[in-house]
Amino acid sequence: MTVGIIGLGLIGGSMAIEIKRKGFAETVLGVENDPVNASAAEKIGLVDQVVSYEECVDRSDLVVIAVPVGAATRLLPDILDRFEKNARGQVVIDVCSTKEQMLRTVHYHPMRRSYVASHPMAGTEYSGPWAAMPGLFDGRACIICNAEESDPKAVSLVEKLYAELNMRTIYMNASNHDVHTAYVSHISHVTSFALALTVLDKEKDEKHIFDLASGGFSSTVRLAKSSADMWVPILTQNRDNVLHVIDTYIEKMQSFRQAIEDYDEDKVRELITDANKIKRIIR
Amino acid sequence: MTVGIIGLGLIGGSMAIEIKRKGFAETVLGVENDPVNASAAEKIGLVDQVVSYEECVDRSDLVVIAVPVGAATRLLPDILDRFEKNARGQVVIDVCSTKEQMLRTVHYHPMRRSYVASHPMAGTEYSGPWAAMPGLFDGRACIICNAEESDPKAVSLVEKLYAELNMRTIYMNASNHDVHTAYVSHISHVTSFALALTVLDKEKDEKHIFDLASGGFSSTVRLAKSSADMWVPILTQNRDNVLHVIDTYIEKMQSFRQAIEDYDEDKVRELITDANKIKRIIR
């Protein structure tokens, strides 16, 4: 089998590493528009060959779209068009963090059933081929959305891929997926970005503020290093859910603010004790 | 020398471990009001002896107040009263995360110069004697506030202690200290608490939301496990600074909210790119 990966960044590159290591495909092709990243990917040996987009789509049995969701949404219909011409049972997946808009885009495409919407929930705050690493997906959750709209053979190929990556697969409709990721992933990024902006603002007057930054600050602000290319389209594509979560979040901040302003120690204690319940959920 | 540590939690316990390990004192006494924690501290061997508060203050050459800042503010004047009676050049430090109120409380105390206000900036989200660990302070910053108000001999003893803990000492006035910790520590805790509350709210309807929680969420919400006993008095004692930072933070969140609501991708990109500048500051 030949797998073609479009976008050799953190996710595409890490997937290439695992696919070769596990022997899931004989040949792994890669597409990378950025010439620096393309030559890095070849140098590191992430894929067997970096080829053009057209060659990749035409030669691959399984195409993986691993570019930011804005670009992915534009590529997907074109890839399905090519599949229609090639007429040889090819399959395409994406790995994006929002799903409703992707699925809407190809809902009436004659080749819709060749597409499996997937979201391997793994990542770091780094990007590009240098960020790719073995074991990135190990033990993490992978969501397949609206599987009933895809060809069962296509779904089963994709399940096999994610099993090789040692991921546990969860099935969900796209609308639930986008609500859940807004809560457990997208809001964390927005709060980290906002924290970084807050502290950087202060730094304009106080050059030495970061001498004091402790481990707690670093872990809370870590996601603020995440790339704009990836996050701009996620936040706008998942707009309604993200706005809803931001509103709830701002309400919680306002409750803290009010309790502190009023020196209401009982209320501050109640809020913190409620927040502590997160202990039963995360390690 | 005899060191007495009041409060054998994360900070007091970890300090006891290092003081014994480095041989900074012949004898380490401990005070712990919670009987479960006291017996744990003796069992683990954190200190040579758990004694009463009075015995600890009277027998120690150096007293370390390692309880939450509300209780510490009440203890400090009493300890200085006892020093006055004992009249043998004893020294007391605290390790609290807010400083202005502590210093105000004893500003006119006749024994003020026996007190050195210090803040070793180290910690984890865990508390109690079981959370104590070797190496907690290693390489971290320690702030000494208003050193000129303390006896130089007392300051030099405290500098020696923190040098043994392998901390780098920074000197600052209390007012600057409290502004800086609001930015690099206190706000991170409030944002984590608010994030935990936001997501826990959603969980009421969606039992399986946390199947999807990724590493990014865990690191952003980690501080929400921090104890109310410690954080209630910090947030209320540092009220004005914390409110100011919360206001700036909410403004940043509102900017994100507005840009996302308007589908203004350029503005979202600008905000994220600005936030990315945190890269040059944290690893």
XYZ file of C-alpha atoms in Angstrom:
566
model
C 0.000 0.000 0.000
C 1.022 3.598 -0.615
C 0.109 6.309 1.893
C 0.347 9.968 0.868
C 0.604 12.615 3.542
C -0.206 16.213 2.665
C 1.564 18.485 5.136
C 4.687 17.201 6.881
C 4.358 19.094 10.137
C 3.953 17.817 13.687
C 0.979 15.529 12.961
C 1.733 14.538 9.348
C 5.403 14.002 10.088
C 4.766 11.992 13.256
C 2.239 9.859 11.385
C 4.788 9.245 8.615
C 7.309 8.074 11.206
C 4.850 5.558 12.725
C 3.538 4.305 9.380
C 7.059 3.487 8.239
C 8.116 2.076 11.616
C 5.082 -0.213 11.887
C 5.244 -1.222 8.224
C 1.638 -0.129 7.651
C 2.558 0.929 4.073
C 5.335 -0.021 1.685
C 5.635 3.534 0.431
C 5.013 6.833 2.184
C 4.783 9.899 -0.046
C 4.756 13.431 1.272
C 3.615 16.833 0.059
C 5.047 19.946 1.638
C 4.546 23.413 0.168
C 7.112 25.149 2.331
C 10.487 24.472 0.618
C 12.461 24.687 3.882
C 10.152 22.194 5.578
C 10.147 19.976 2.482
C 13.921 19.717 2.424
C 13.960 19.147 6.193
C 11.422 16.341 5.859
C 13.557 14.675 3.184
C 16.727 15.175 5.206
C 15.184 13.676 8.355
C 13.796 10.886 6.177
C 10.207 11.330 7.340
C 8.873 10.030 3.996
C 10.222 7.997 1.116
C 9.686 10.796 -1.372
C 8.421 14.370 -1.383
C 6.240 14.742 -4.479
C 3.763 17.204 -5.967
C 0.241 17.381 -4.621
C -1.222 15.869 -7.815
C 1.257 12.988 -7.902
C 0.638 12.273 -4.217
C -3.144 12.134 -4.585
C -2.991 10.040 -7.752
C -0.432 7.479 -6.502
C -1.730 6.940 -2.950
C -4.200 4.335 -1.741
C -4.734 6.352 1.417
C -4.347 10.140 1.473
C -3.904 11.921 4.809
C -4.685 15.659 4.886
C -2.504 17.065 7.652
C -2.615 20.797 7.000
C -4.442 23.512 8.995
C -8.212 23.156 8.792
C -8.771 26.186 6.531
C -6.538 24.724 3.814
C -7.858 21.215 4.493
C -11.414 22.379 3.818
C -10.318 23.691 0.427
C -8.284 20.570 -0.486
C -10.820 17.893 0.384
C -13.329 18.457 -2.484
C -10.475 18.576 -4.995
C -9.040 15.303 -3.717
C -12.464 13.650 -4.012
C -12.741 15.015 -7.586
C -9.437 13.305 -8.416
C -10.581 10.067 -6.777
C -13.633 10.151 -9.038
C -11.431 10.329 -12.145
C -8.981 7.675 -10.849
C -11.883 5.357 -9.952
C -9.826 2.888 -7.964
C -11.245 2.868 -4.433
C -8.880 5.393 -2.830
C -9.527 6.695 0.679
C -8.861 10.131 2.187
C -8.814 11.211 5.827
C -8.161 14.506 7.555
C -6.745 14.984 11.044
C -8.277 18.363 11.870
C -9.521 19.654 15.183
C -12.899 20.894 13.864
C -15.232 18.733 11.864
C -18.631 20.232 11.043
C -17.465 22.559 8.298
C -15.266 19.887 6.642
C -18.211 17.516 6.514
C -20.626 20.158 5.249
C -18.237 20.992 2.397
C -18.382 17.492 0.867
C -21.783 16.334 2.111
C -23.217 16.058 -1.416
C -20.003 15.075 -3.174
C -20.492 11.873 -5.194
C -17.293 10.471 -3.627
C -18.245 11.450 -0.045
C -18.045 7.814 1.057
C -14.317 7.686 0.243
C -13.686 10.250 2.976
C -13.346 9.376 6.657
C -13.370 12.325 9.064
C -10.892 11.659 11.858
C -9.221 13.564 14.655
C -6.261 11.978 16.409
C -6.146 13.928 19.698
C -2.432 14.297 20.088
C -0.047 17.158 19.714
C 2.397 19.504 21.322
C 2.756 23.283 21.177
C 5.413 22.906 18.481
C 4.969 22.640 14.721
C 6.842 21.793 11.528
C 8.767 18.655 10.518
C 11.310 19.105 13.318
C 8.487 18.770 15.833
C 7.498 15.344 14.453
C 8.253 12.528 16.877
C 7.723 8.800 17.366
C 5.141 7.814 19.950
C 3.123 11.044 19.652
C -0.170 9.158 19.263
C 0.553 6.373 21.692
C -2.405 5.643 23.997
C -4.301 8.792 23.000
C -7.903 9.045 21.770
C -8.808 9.269 18.100
C -12.284 10.393 17.078
C -13.969 9.229 13.902
C -16.944 11.407 12.982
C -20.095 10.455 11.083
C -18.642 7.044 10.220
C -22.004 5.936 8.802
C -21.557 8.409 5.940
C -18.342 6.673 4.847
C -17.789 3.393 2.990
C -17.394 0.632 5.653
C -14.261 -0.575 3.845
C -12.780 2.902 4.071
C -13.653 3.123 7.776
C -12.073 -0.230 8.440
C -8.815 0.796 6.705
C -8.694 3.949 8.838
C -9.440 1.971 12.007
C -6.515 -0.276 11.122
C -4.250 2.748 10.692
C -5.172 4.189 14.084
C -4.844 0.785 15.734
C -1.254 0.662 14.390
C -0.681 4.087 15.971
C -1.910 2.555 19.250
C -4.804 4.980 19.574
C -8.201 4.201 21.082
C -10.950 5.057 18.618
C -14.119 6.880 19.691
C -17.114 7.418 17.385
C -19.055 10.648 17.515
C -21.100 12.919 15.315
C -19.327 16.027 14.061
C -21.516 18.400 16.000
C -20.748 16.729 19.354
C -17.098 16.505 18.396
C -16.881 20.246 17.846
C -18.600 21.019 21.161
C -16.288 18.661 23.055
C -13.071 19.924 21.477
C -14.162 23.508 22.230
C -14.229 22.523 25.922
C -11.228 20.254 26.269
C -8.858 21.794 23.764
C -9.809 25.067 22.084
C -10.610 27.034 25.263
C -7.283 25.976 26.839
C -5.507 27.551 23.916
C -7.484 30.789 24.129
C -6.856 31.084 27.893
C -3.129 30.521 27.351
C -2.958 33.079 24.555
C -4.783 35.604 26.756
C -2.464 34.891 29.694
C 0.615 35.402 27.526
C -0.782 38.698 26.219
C -1.583 39.883 29.752
C 1.877 39.184 31.078
C 3.690 40.445 27.974
C 1.774 43.728 28.317
C 3.156 44.156 31.815
C 6.642 43.276 30.635
C 6.753 46.452 28.537
C 7.272 48.409 31.784
C 8.954 45.760 33.880
C 11.875 44.178 32.101
C 12.645 41.674 34.834
C 9.217 40.249 35.478
C 10.116 36.905 33.955
C 12.988 36.263 36.329
C 10.187 35.249 38.619
C 8.172 33.042 36.304
C 7.736 29.741 38.072
C 6.837 26.276 36.842
C 3.164 26.989 37.393
C 3.193 29.923 35.014
C 5.137 27.982 32.376
C 2.692 25.095 32.274
C -0.350 27.390 32.205
C 1.034 29.491 29.371
C 2.684 26.670 27.403
C -0.031 26.429 24.741
C 0.457 30.125 23.927
C 3.416 28.984 21.828
C 0.997 27.264 19.419
C 1.005 28.392 15.810
C -1.381 30.957 14.365
C -1.549 29.008 11.062
C -3.151 26.118 12.885
C -5.300 28.016 15.380
C -6.815 30.866 13.371
C -8.980 28.548 11.233
C -9.855 26.284 14.176
C -11.174 29.182 16.249
C -13.142 30.705 13.376
C -14.501 27.385 12.060
C -15.616 26.383 15.537
C -16.810 29.940 16.229
C -20.198 29.296 17.868
C -18.983 26.625 20.267
C -15.838 28.551 21.145
C -17.822 31.752 21.821
C -20.167 29.834 24.069
C -17.284 28.390 26.099
C -15.490 31.752 26.262
C -18.685 33.306 27.652
C -18.949 30.674 30.379
C -15.264 31.118 31.116
C -15.541 34.910 31.414
C -18.491 34.433 33.797
C -16.316 32.232 36.029
C -13.523 34.823 35.951
C -16.048 37.509 36.881
C -17.218 35.413 39.855
C -13.632 35.200 41.080
C -13.140 38.898 40.455
C -16.248 39.838 42.411
C -15.445 37.544 45.349
C -11.900 38.919 45.581
C -13.093 42.518 45.245
C -15.582 41.939 48.099
C -12.931 40.240 50.268
C -15.484 37.407 50.330
C -13.176 34.627 51.530
C -16.034 32.121 51.792
C -16.961 32.625 48.152
C -13.315 32.420 46.984
C -12.955 29.216 48.992
C -16.134 27.783 47.462
C -14.925 28.555 43.923
C -11.490 27.019 44.527
C -12.941 23.943 46.230
C -15.307 23.431 43.289
C -12.422 23.844 40.839
C -10.408 21.262 42.813
C -12.921 18.629 41.625
C -10.872 18.544 38.444
C -8.561 16.251 40.475
C -10.802 13.276 39.909
C -10.504 13.754 36.162
C -6.913 14.602 35.348
C -3.787 13.151 36.813
C 22.116 25.531 65.056
C 18.466 24.654 65.555
C 15.921 25.443 62.848
C 12.212 25.351 63.685
C 9.697 24.991 60.888
C 6.076 25.930 61.517
C 3.904 24.056 59.033
C 5.209 20.794 57.570
C 3.497 20.962 54.191
C 4.959 21.104 50.705
C 7.283 24.069 51.369
C 8.048 23.520 55.065
C 8.538 19.791 54.575
C 10.743 20.196 51.508
C 12.816 22.791 53.327
C 13.227 20.408 56.280
C 14.467 17.697 53.916
C 17.118 19.985 52.386
C 18.231 21.497 55.702
C 18.886 18.024 57.106
C 20.438 16.745 53.883
C 22.837 19.681 53.538
C 23.644 19.745 57.261
C 22.609 23.402 57.557
C 21.337 22.746 61.096
C 22.098 20.107 63.722
C 18.482 19.968 64.807
C 15.282 20.552 62.834
C 12.122 20.995 64.893
C 8.659 21.017 63.370
C 5.225 22.302 64.316
C 2.177 20.849 62.646
C -1.358 21.514 63.890
C -3.039 18.840 61.812
C -2.533 15.570 63.781
C -2.628 13.382 60.644
C -0.004 15.530 58.934
C 2.061 15.690 62.144
C 2.214 11.927 62.449
C 2.988 11.625 58.726
C 5.832 14.123 59.040
C 7.294 12.138 61.947
C 6.822 8.843 60.118
C 8.522 10.155 56.952
C 11.240 11.621 59.179
C 10.932 15.135 57.780
C 12.080 16.645 61.094
C 13.946 15.455 64.166
C 11.035 16.213 66.442
C 7.489 17.537 66.192
C 7.000 19.927 69.115
C 4.528 22.551 70.297
C 4.517 25.994 68.720
C 5.878 27.592 71.894
C 8.696 25.079 72.292
C 9.634 25.446 68.624
C 9.845 29.250 68.768
C 11.778 29.242 72.052
C 14.324 26.558 71.104
C 15.095 27.615 67.506
C 17.824 29.950 66.295
C 15.976 30.327 63.009
C 12.189 30.006 62.778
C 10.581 29.384 59.375
C 6.875 30.243 59.051
C 5.562 27.919 56.352
C 1.791 28.152 56.794
C -0.763 29.907 54.526
C -0.314 33.670 54.514
C -3.460 34.427 56.558
C -2.198 32.355 59.495
C 1.370 33.553 58.939
C 0.251 37.183 59.294
C -1.272 36.313 62.678
C 1.756 34.290 63.882
C 4.538 36.702 62.994
C 3.890 39.396 65.672
C 3.556 36.719 68.353
C 6.866 35.146 67.347
C 8.584 38.547 67.517
C 7.041 39.084 70.989
C 8.625 35.804 72.113
C 11.972 36.772 70.573
C 11.855 39.963 72.631
C 11.444 37.944 75.847
C 14.107 35.386 74.858
C 16.562 38.175 73.897
C 19.085 35.918 72.191
C 19.298 37.125 68.583
C 16.811 34.706 67.037
C 15.722 35.146 63.418
C 12.349 34.460 61.773
C 11.462 34.207 58.090
C 8.248 33.520 56.233
C 7.938 31.887 52.818
C 4.631 33.433 51.713
C 3.563 34.485 48.257
C 2.324 37.968 49.293
C 4.443 40.369 51.267
C 2.984 43.858 51.758
C 0.478 42.913 54.436
C 2.993 40.775 56.385
C 5.441 43.663 56.451
C 2.796 46.212 57.406
C 1.751 44.044 60.365
C 5.156 44.212 62.054
C 6.470 47.500 60.664
C 6.588 49.150 64.096
C 7.402 46.021 66.119
C 10.501 46.575 68.277
C 11.903 43.250 66.999
C 11.148 44.001 63.330
C 14.839 43.646 62.440
C 14.828 39.980 63.502
C 12.383 39.226 60.672
C 13.468 38.627 57.072
C 10.637 38.561 54.511
C 11.397 35.886 51.932
C 9.603 34.084 49.145
C 11.198 30.974 47.685
C 9.424 30.704 44.312
C 8.981 26.970 44.124
C 6.040 24.672 44.500
C 3.733 22.171 42.923
C -0.043 21.910 42.871
C 0.108 19.415 45.764
C 0.167 20.117 49.475
C 0.799 18.433 52.830
C 3.829 16.512 54.137
C 3.469 13.795 51.487
C 4.003 16.438 48.816
C 7.380 17.442 50.310
C 10.295 16.479 48.107
C 14.053 16.897 47.779
C 15.236 19.291 45.080
C 12.067 21.393 45.085
C 14.011 24.666 45.380
C 16.904 23.723 43.150
C 17.836 26.490 40.712
C 14.685 28.527 41.405
C 14.462 32.199 42.390
C 14.044 33.358 45.981
C 12.961 36.911 46.713
C 14.010 38.769 49.834
C 11.855 41.854 50.446
C 12.796 45.102 52.171
C 16.110 43.644 53.318
C 17.229 47.062 54.579
C 14.586 46.858 57.332
C 16.189 43.678 58.720
C 19.337 43.190 60.758
C 22.220 42.556 58.287
C 23.274 39.516 60.359
C 19.758 38.089 60.032
C 19.756 38.724 56.283
C 23.102 37.042 55.897
C 21.904 33.934 57.792
C 18.866 33.729 55.501
C 21.018 34.213 52.393
C 23.152 31.308 53.600
C 20.050 29.147 54.003
C 18.808 29.871 50.478
C 22.288 29.365 49.042
C 22.240 25.881 50.623
C 18.898 25.272 48.892
C 20.647 26.253 45.645
C 18.311 29.175 45.004
C 19.270 32.458 43.341
C 18.346 35.372 45.570
C 16.674 38.490 44.198
C 16.087 41.650 46.275
C 12.924 43.661 45.837
C 10.590 45.882 47.781
C 7.367 44.274 48.966
C 5.162 46.372 46.770
C 6.994 45.352 43.571
C 7.068 41.766 44.768
C 3.301 41.663 45.121
C 2.760 43.172 41.666
C 5.151 40.695 40.056
C 3.729 37.614 41.760
C 0.226 38.732 40.737
C 1.427 38.539 37.117
C 3.640 35.477 37.095
C 1.890 33.309 39.652
C -1.454 34.438 41.063
C -3.203 35.065 37.734
C -2.120 31.625 36.432
C -3.928 30.072 39.354
C -7.092 32.094 38.820
C -7.168 31.239 35.089
C -6.729 27.538 35.907
C -9.464 27.598 38.540
C -11.810 29.324 36.071
C -10.963 26.813 33.343
C -11.680 23.890 35.654
C -15.027 25.432 36.667
C -15.962 26.023 33.018
C -15.274 22.479 31.953
C -16.756 20.888 35.078
C -19.973 22.845 34.395
C -20.202 21.248 30.969
C -19.470 17.842 32.406
C -22.762 17.912 34.284
C -24.514 17.205 30.962
C -21.772 15.356 29.150
C -20.386 12.537 31.211
C -17.733 11.526 28.704
C -16.222 14.877 27.914
C -12.996 13.998 29.691
C -12.277 10.986 27.523
C -11.062 13.634 25.150
C -8.972 15.744 27.483
C -5.558 15.998 25.920
C -2.166 16.881 27.318
C -2.746 20.527 26.502
C -5.824 20.706 28.689
C -4.097 18.896 31.558
C -1.168 21.282 31.689
C -3.372 24.365 31.434
C -5.690 23.212 34.215
C -3.027 21.650 36.459
C -2.889 24.521 38.946
C -6.642 24.163 39.578
C -5.702 21.326 41.928
C -4.061 23.859 44.268
C -5.400 24.108 47.802
C -7.987 26.645 48.942
C -6.225 26.984 52.328
C -3.203 28.401 50.593
C -4.884 30.427 47.847
C -7.816 32.136 49.587
C -5.572 34.372 51.726
C -3.115 35.010 48.866
C -5.853 36.261 46.559
C -7.493 38.435 49.190
C -4.223 39.807 50.623
C -2.995 40.685 47.145
C -6.465 41.911 46.168
C -5.636 45.165 44.378
C -2.861 43.726 42.217
C -4.817 40.581 41.428
C -7.914 42.580 40.438
C -5.811 44.737 38.161
C -4.328 41.698 36.404
C -7.726 39.977 36.152
C -9.109 43.101 34.475
C -6.305 43.150 31.912
C -6.799 39.428 31.375
C -10.548 39.757 30.818
C -9.849 42.543 28.292
C -7.577 40.171 26.355
C -10.236 37.460 26.432
C -12.791 39.980 25.179
C -10.474 40.912 22.281
C -10.286 37.257 21.292
C -14.016 36.894 21.704
C -14.751 39.882 19.502
C -12.308 38.848 16.773
C -13.748 35.317 16.675
C -17.326 36.625 16.704
C -16.497 38.906 13.758
C -14.740 36.090 11.857
C -11.845 38.570 11.825
C -9.052 36.159 10.951
C -6.470 38.937 10.672
C -7.169 40.084 14.210
C -7.141 36.521 15.607
C -3.818 35.972 13.827
C -2.407 39.202 15.256
C -3.441 38.223 18.802
C -1.952 34.731 18.516
C 1.261 36.009 16.926
C 1.647 38.544 19.741
C 1.002 35.815 22.321
C 3.653 33.637 20.647
C 6.270 36.146 21.843
C 6.102 34.305 25.148
C 8.455 31.817 23.408
C 11.453 34.018 24.026
C 10.712 33.969 27.740
C 9.730 30.461 28.716
C 11.235 27.221 27.545
